[in-house]
mmCIF file of C-alpha atoms in Angstrom:
data_model
loop_
_atom_site.group_PDB
_atom_site.id
_atom_site.type_symbol
_atom_site.label_atom_id
_atom_site.label_comp_id
_atom_site.label_asym_id
_atom_site.label_seq_id
_atom_site.Cartn_x
_atom_site.Cartn_y
_atom_site.Cartn_z
ATOM 1 C CA MET M 807 43.820 25.763 16.915
ATOM 2 C CA ALA M 808 43.661 27.362 13.500
ATOM 3 C CA VAL M 809 40.795 28.845 11.589
ATOM 4 C CA THR M 810 40.612 28.596 7.791
ATOM 5 C CA THR M 811 38.492 30.920 5.701
ATOM 6 C CA LEU M 812 36.220 29.075 3.313
ATOM 7 C CA TYR M 813 34.090 30.498 0.539
ATOM 8 C CA MET M 814 30.807 29.068 -0.744
ATOM 9 C CA SER M 815 28.264 30.214 -3.315
ATOM 10 C CA ASP M 816 24.819 30.498 -1.709
ATOM 11 C CA ARG M 817 23.366 29.329 -5.044
ATOM 12 C CA ASP M 818 25.136 25.996 -4.829
ATOM 13 C CA PRO M 819 22.841 23.146 -3.747
ATOM 14 C CA GLU M 820 25.966 21.002 -3.272
ATOM 15 C CA LYS M 821 27.439 23.587 -0.857
ATOM 16 C CA ARG M 822 30.952 23.223 -2.259
ATOM 17 C CA THR M 823 33.548 25.225 -0.347
ATOM 18 C CA PHE M 824 36.727 26.846 -1.636
ATOM 19 C CA THR M 825 39.763 28.283 0.085
ATOM 20 C CA ASP M 826 40.230 30.585 -2.922
ATOM 21 C CA LYS M 827 37.491 33.237 -3.108
ATOM 22 C CA LYS M 828 37.990 33.564 -6.862
ATOM 23 C CA GLU M 829 36.930 29.974 -7.394
ATOM 24 C CA ALA M 830 33.798 30.449 -5.311
ATOM 25 C CA ASP M 831 33.019 33.638 -7.276
ATOM 26 C CA ALA M 832 33.460 31.791 -10.573
ATOM 27 C CA LEU M 833 31.091 29.030 -9.460
ATOM 28 C CA ASP M 834 28.581 31.615 -8.251
ATOM 29 C CA LYS M 835 28.634 33.391 -11.640
ATOM 30 C CA LYS M 836 28.240 30.076 -13.429
ATOM 31 C CA LEU M 837 25.237 29.088 -11.315
ATOM 32 C CA GLU M 838 23.689 32.545 -11.716
ATOM 33 C CA PHE M 839 24.071 32.318 -15.500
ATOM 34 C CA ALA M 840 22.553 28.825 -15.565
ATOM 35 C CA GLU M 841 19.626 29.927 -13.398
ATOM 36 C CA ASN M 842 18.930 33.019 -15.499
ATOM 37 C CA LEU M 843 19.207 31.076 -18.757
ATOM 38 C CA ARG M 844 16.801 28.475 -17.349
ATOM 39 C CA VAL M 845 14.190 31.167 -16.677
ATOM 40 C CA PHE M 846 14.875 32.802 -20.072
ATOM 41 C CA LEU M 847 14.361 29.496 -21.919
ATOM 42 C CA GLU M 848 11.400 28.322 -19.855
ATOM 43 C CA THR M 849 9.438 31.488 -20.563
ATOM 44 C CA ARG M 850 10.161 31.380 -24.297
ATOM 45 C CA ILE M 851 10.261 27.729 -25.368
ATOM 46 C CA VAL M 852 6.789 26.257 -25.078
ATOM 47 C CA GLY M 853 6.781 22.792 -23.514
ATOM 48 C CA LEU M 854 10.372 22.862 -22.273
ATOM 49 C CA ASP M 855 10.409 21.439 -18.779
ATOM 50 C CA GLU M 856 12.281 23.030 -15.892
ATOM 51 C CA GLU M 857 14.724 20.173 -15.419
ATOM 52 C CA LYS M 858 15.889 20.226 -19.055
ATOM 53 C CA ALA M 859 16.089 24.031 -19.076
ATOM 54 C CA GLU M 860 18.330 23.802 -15.995
ATOM 55 C CA GLU M 861 20.556 21.135 -17.573
ATOM 56 C CA ILE M 862 20.933 23.297 -20.700
ATOM 57 C CA GLY M 863 21.855 26.320 -18.590
ATOM 58 C CA LEU M 864 24.564 24.396 -16.743
ATOM 59 C CA LEU M 865 25.864 22.776 -19.938
ATOM 60 C CA ILE M 866 26.202 26.111 -21.736
ATOM 61 C CA ALA M 867 27.867 27.629 -18.666
ATOM 62 C CA ASP M 868 30.317 24.699 -18.642
ATOM 63 C CA TYR M 869 31.349 25.559 -22.207
ATOM 64 C CA LYS M 870 31.372 29.322 -21.659
ATOM 65 C CA ASP M 871 34.484 30.076 -23.707
ATOM 66 C CA GLU M 872 33.416 27.932 -26.659
ATOM 67 C CA MET M 873 29.945 29.526 -26.609
ATOM 68 C CA ILE M 874 31.408 33.041 -26.666
ATOM 69 C CA THR M 875 33.696 32.123 -29.582
ATOM 70 C CA ALA M 876 30.825 30.454 -31.457
ATOM 71 C CA LEU M 877 28.496 33.424 -30.906
ATOM 72 C CA LYS M 878 31.182 35.829 -32.053
ATOM 73 C CA GLY M 879 31.204 34.253 -35.534
ATOM 74 C CA LYS M 880 32.988 30.907 -35.244
ATOM 75 C CA PRO M 881 30.095 28.459 -34.775
ATOM 76 C CA GLU M 882 32.301 25.600 -35.984
ATOM 77 C CA VAL M 883 33.927 25.431 -32.520
ATOM 78 C CA LEU M 884 30.725 23.800 -31.237
ATOM 79 C CA THR M 885 31.165 20.795 -33.497
ATOM 80 C CA ASN M 886 34.741 20.346 -32.301
ATOM 81 C CA ILE M 887 33.947 20.205 -28.574
ATOM 82 C CA GLY M 888 35.195 16.935 -27.148
ATOM 83 C CA LYS M 889 37.033 16.058 -30.355
ATOM 84 C CA GLU M 890 40.339 17.856 -29.860
ATOM 85 C CA SER M 891 41.116 16.263 -26.483
ATOM 86 C CA ASP M 892 41.946 12.597 -26.140
ATOM 87 C CA ASN M 893 41.232 12.735 -22.417
ATOM 88 C CA VAL M 894 37.688 13.902 -22.930
ATOM 89 C CA LYS M 895 37.188 11.258 -25.576
ATOM 90 C CA SER M 896 38.343 8.463 -23.343
ATOM 91 C CA ILE M 897 36.128 9.643 -20.481
ATOM 92 C CA ASP M 898 33.191 9.632 -22.888
ATOM 93 C CA ALA M 899 34.147 6.146 -23.996
ATOM 94 C CA VAL M 900 34.243 4.931 -20.388
ATOM 95 C CA LYS M 901 30.827 6.450 -19.738
ATOM 96 C CA ASN M 902 29.348 4.886 -22.842
ATOM 97 C CA ALA M 903 30.829 1.513 -21.980
ATOM 98 C CA SER M 904 29.417 1.439 -18.453
ATOM 99 C CA MET Q 509 17.015 45.421 -68.445
ATOM 100 C CA ALA Q 510 18.954 45.465 -65.262
ATOM 101 C CA VAL Q 511 20.359 42.666 -63.205
ATOM 102 C CA THR Q 512 20.517 42.893 -59.422
ATOM 103 C CA THR Q 513 22.845 40.748 -57.347
ATOM 104 C CA LEU Q 514 21.074 38.962 -54.517
ATOM 105 C CA TYR Q 515 22.603 36.981 -51.675
ATOM 106 C CA MET Q 516 21.027 34.058 -49.874
ATOM 107 C CA SER Q 517 22.211 31.673 -47.148
ATOM 108 C CA ASP Q 518 21.972 28.090 -48.375
ATOM 109 C CA ARG Q 519 21.078 27.115 -44.796
ATOM 110 C CA ASP Q 520 17.922 29.205 -44.845
ATOM 111 C CA PRO Q 521 14.758 27.124 -45.348
ATOM 112 C CA GLU Q 522 12.891 30.384 -45.967
ATOM 113 C CA LYS Q 523 15.308 31.314 -48.798
ATOM 114 C CA ARG Q 524 15.442 34.968 -47.778
ATOM 115 C CA THR Q 525 17.450 37.115 -50.213
ATOM 116 C CA PHE Q 526 19.503 40.215 -49.460
ATOM 117 C CA THR Q 527 21.012 42.876 -51.679
ATOM 118 C CA ASP Q 528 23.675 43.413 -49.002
ATOM 119 C CA LYS Q 529 26.043 40.448 -48.781
ATOM 120 C CA LYS Q 530 26.866 41.318 -45.153
ATOM 121 C CA GLU Q 531 23.264 40.728 -44.127
ATOM 122 C CA ALA Q 532 23.205 37.349 -45.863
ATOM 123 C CA ASP Q 533 26.502 36.460 -44.168
ATOM 124 C CA ALA Q 534 25.100 37.439 -40.772
ATOM 125 C CA LEU Q 535 22.021 35.272 -41.291
ATOM 126 C CA ASP Q 536 24.193 32.383 -42.473
ATOM 127 C CA LYS Q 537 26.359 32.613 -39.322
ATOM 128 C CA LYS Q 538 23.259 32.762 -37.148
ATOM 129 C CA LEU Q 539 21.752 29.677 -38.772
ATOM 130 C CA GLU Q 540 25.072 27.818 -38.576
ATOM 131 C CA PHE Q 541 25.317 28.629 -34.860
ATOM 132 C CA ALA Q 542 21.724 27.511 -34.254
ATOM 133 C CA GLU Q 543 22.294 24.268 -36.153
ATOM 134 C CA ASN Q 544 25.538 23.477 -34.334
ATOM 135 C CA LEU Q 545 24.028 24.294 -30.943
ATOM 136 C CA ARG Q 546 21.075 22.046 -31.769
ATOM 137 C CA VAL Q 547 23.413 19.116 -32.410
ATOM 138 C CA PHE Q 548 25.492 19.987 -29.316
ATOM 139 C CA LEU Q 549 22.394 20.020 -27.078
ATOM 140 C CA GLU Q 550 20.722 16.983 -28.640
ATOM 141 C CA THR Q 551 23.760 14.800 -28.050
ATOM 142 C CA ARG Q 552 24.164 15.932 -24.419
ATOM 143 C CA ILE Q 553 20.682 16.514 -22.999
ATOM 144 C CA VAL Q 554 18.871 13.194 -22.720
ATOM 145 C CA GLY Q 555 15.269 13.378 -23.901
ATOM 146 C CA LEU Q 556 15.506 16.786 -25.550
ATOM 147 C CA ASP Q 557 13.687 16.602 -28.854
ATOM 148 C CA GLU Q 558 15.102 17.977 -32.094
ATOM 149 C CA GLU Q 559 12.453 20.644 -32.548
ATOM 150 C CA LYS Q 560 13.034 22.166 -29.117
ATOM 151 C CA ALA Q 561 16.806 21.980 -29.510
ATOM 152 C CA GLU Q 562 16.426 23.889 -32.790
ATOM 153 C CA GLU Q 563 14.192 26.539 -31.207
ATOM 154 C CA ILE Q 564 16.719 27.016 -28.404
ATOM 155 C CA GLY Q 565 19.550 27.392 -30.923
ATOM 156 C CA LEU Q 566 17.689 30.079 -32.859
ATOM 157 C CA LEU Q 567 16.576 31.867 -29.686
ATOM 158 C CA ILE Q 568 20.106 32.042 -28.298
ATOM 159 C CA ALA Q 569 21.400 33.208 -31.704
ATOM 160 C CA ASP Q 570 18.729 35.936 -31.701
ATOM 161 C CA TYR Q 571 20.099 37.231 -28.397
ATOM 162 C CA LYS Q 572 23.750 36.826 -29.332
ATOM 163 C CA ASP Q 573 25.023 40.051 -27.759
ATOM 164 C CA GLU Q 574 23.142 39.519 -24.501
ATOM 165 C CA MET Q 575 24.410 35.912 -24.298
ATOM 166 C CA ILE Q 576 28.021 37.002 -24.786
ATOM 167 C CA THR Q 577 27.663 39.673 -22.087
ATOM 168 C CA ALA Q 578 25.970 37.200 -19.726
ATOM 169 C CA LEU Q 579 28.630 34.532 -20.305
ATOM 170 C CA LYS Q 580 31.384 37.080 -19.749
ATOM 171 C CA GLY Q 581 30.251 37.604 -16.153
ATOM 172 C CA LYS Q 582 27.074 39.691 -16.273
ATOM 173 C CA PRO Q 583 24.338 37.034 -16.134
ATOM 174 C CA GLU Q 584 21.860 39.649 -14.907
ATOM 175 C CA VAL Q 585 21.413 40.904 -18.494
ATOM 176 C CA LEU Q 586 19.363 37.774 -19.207
ATOM 177 C CA THR Q 587 16.705 38.752 -16.700
ATOM 178 C CA ASN Q 588 16.410 42.212 -18.276
ATOM 179 C CA ILE Q 589 15.751 41.004 -21.842
ATOM 180 C CA GLY Q 590 12.431 42.341 -23.038
ATOM 181 C CA LYS Q 591 12.044 44.599 -20.033
ATOM 182 C CA GLU Q 592 13.898 47.657 -21.270
ATOM 183 C CA SER Q 593 11.862 47.941 -24.473
ATOM 184 C CA ASP Q 594 8.173 48.726 -24.448
ATOM 185 C CA ASN Q 595 7.874 47.616 -28.083
ATOM 186 C CA VAL Q 596 9.038 44.106 -27.336
ATOM 187 C CA LYS Q 597 6.655 43.901 -24.406
ATOM 188 C CA SER Q 598 3.673 44.948 -26.458
ATOM 189 C CA ILE Q 599 4.485 42.432 -29.205
ATOM 190 C CA ASP Q 600 4.650 39.703 -26.557
ATOM 191 C CA ALA Q 601 1.343 40.893 -25.179
ATOM 192 C CA VAL Q 602 -0.251 40.711 -28.630
ATOM 193 C CA LYS Q 603 1.084 37.178 -29.126
ATOM 194 C CA ASN Q 604 -0.183 36.032 -25.753
ATOM 195 C CA ALA Q 605 -3.570 37.570 -26.382
ATOM 196 C CA SER Q 606 -4.070 35.814 -29.735
#
């Protein structure tokens, strides 16, 4: 018998497990950011519902590097997201076609 | 007669003018970020209306430094916004009371 160590973020409703602790840490940070941004937006944007605030938090966390670059004075990176990669484009196309 | 040089961001609906070009540049970058984030969110969050997407863009641009810090792995800064300053709190209180 062998025992494997698995790591899981306790914020993750999907209870995803990782053998690499770094990956679990990264997911935990992402979910913490999304949760905190949700609360931040909900308390400041009148009429924004919880579900949308949560989606926005996760979306911004997904594009962390682009957001940092945009906030640091290169906002044009936001308009290029999804354009530079053919893979992303084709996935979008598949989604739109279905 | 004397002529003063004024700077204005052509994105600014309020047409605010600055004698310091750096300040006008900073406002222009902020408005460009907010506009690009609005488009980014509108195209990805189903049912999010334009007005709210714009408010979110401006709000995140207003808290640029905190957002960068949060995205870089310290999401807890988002929960502290407005707490460390008594001035900000009292302005909020005035708004809520009106």
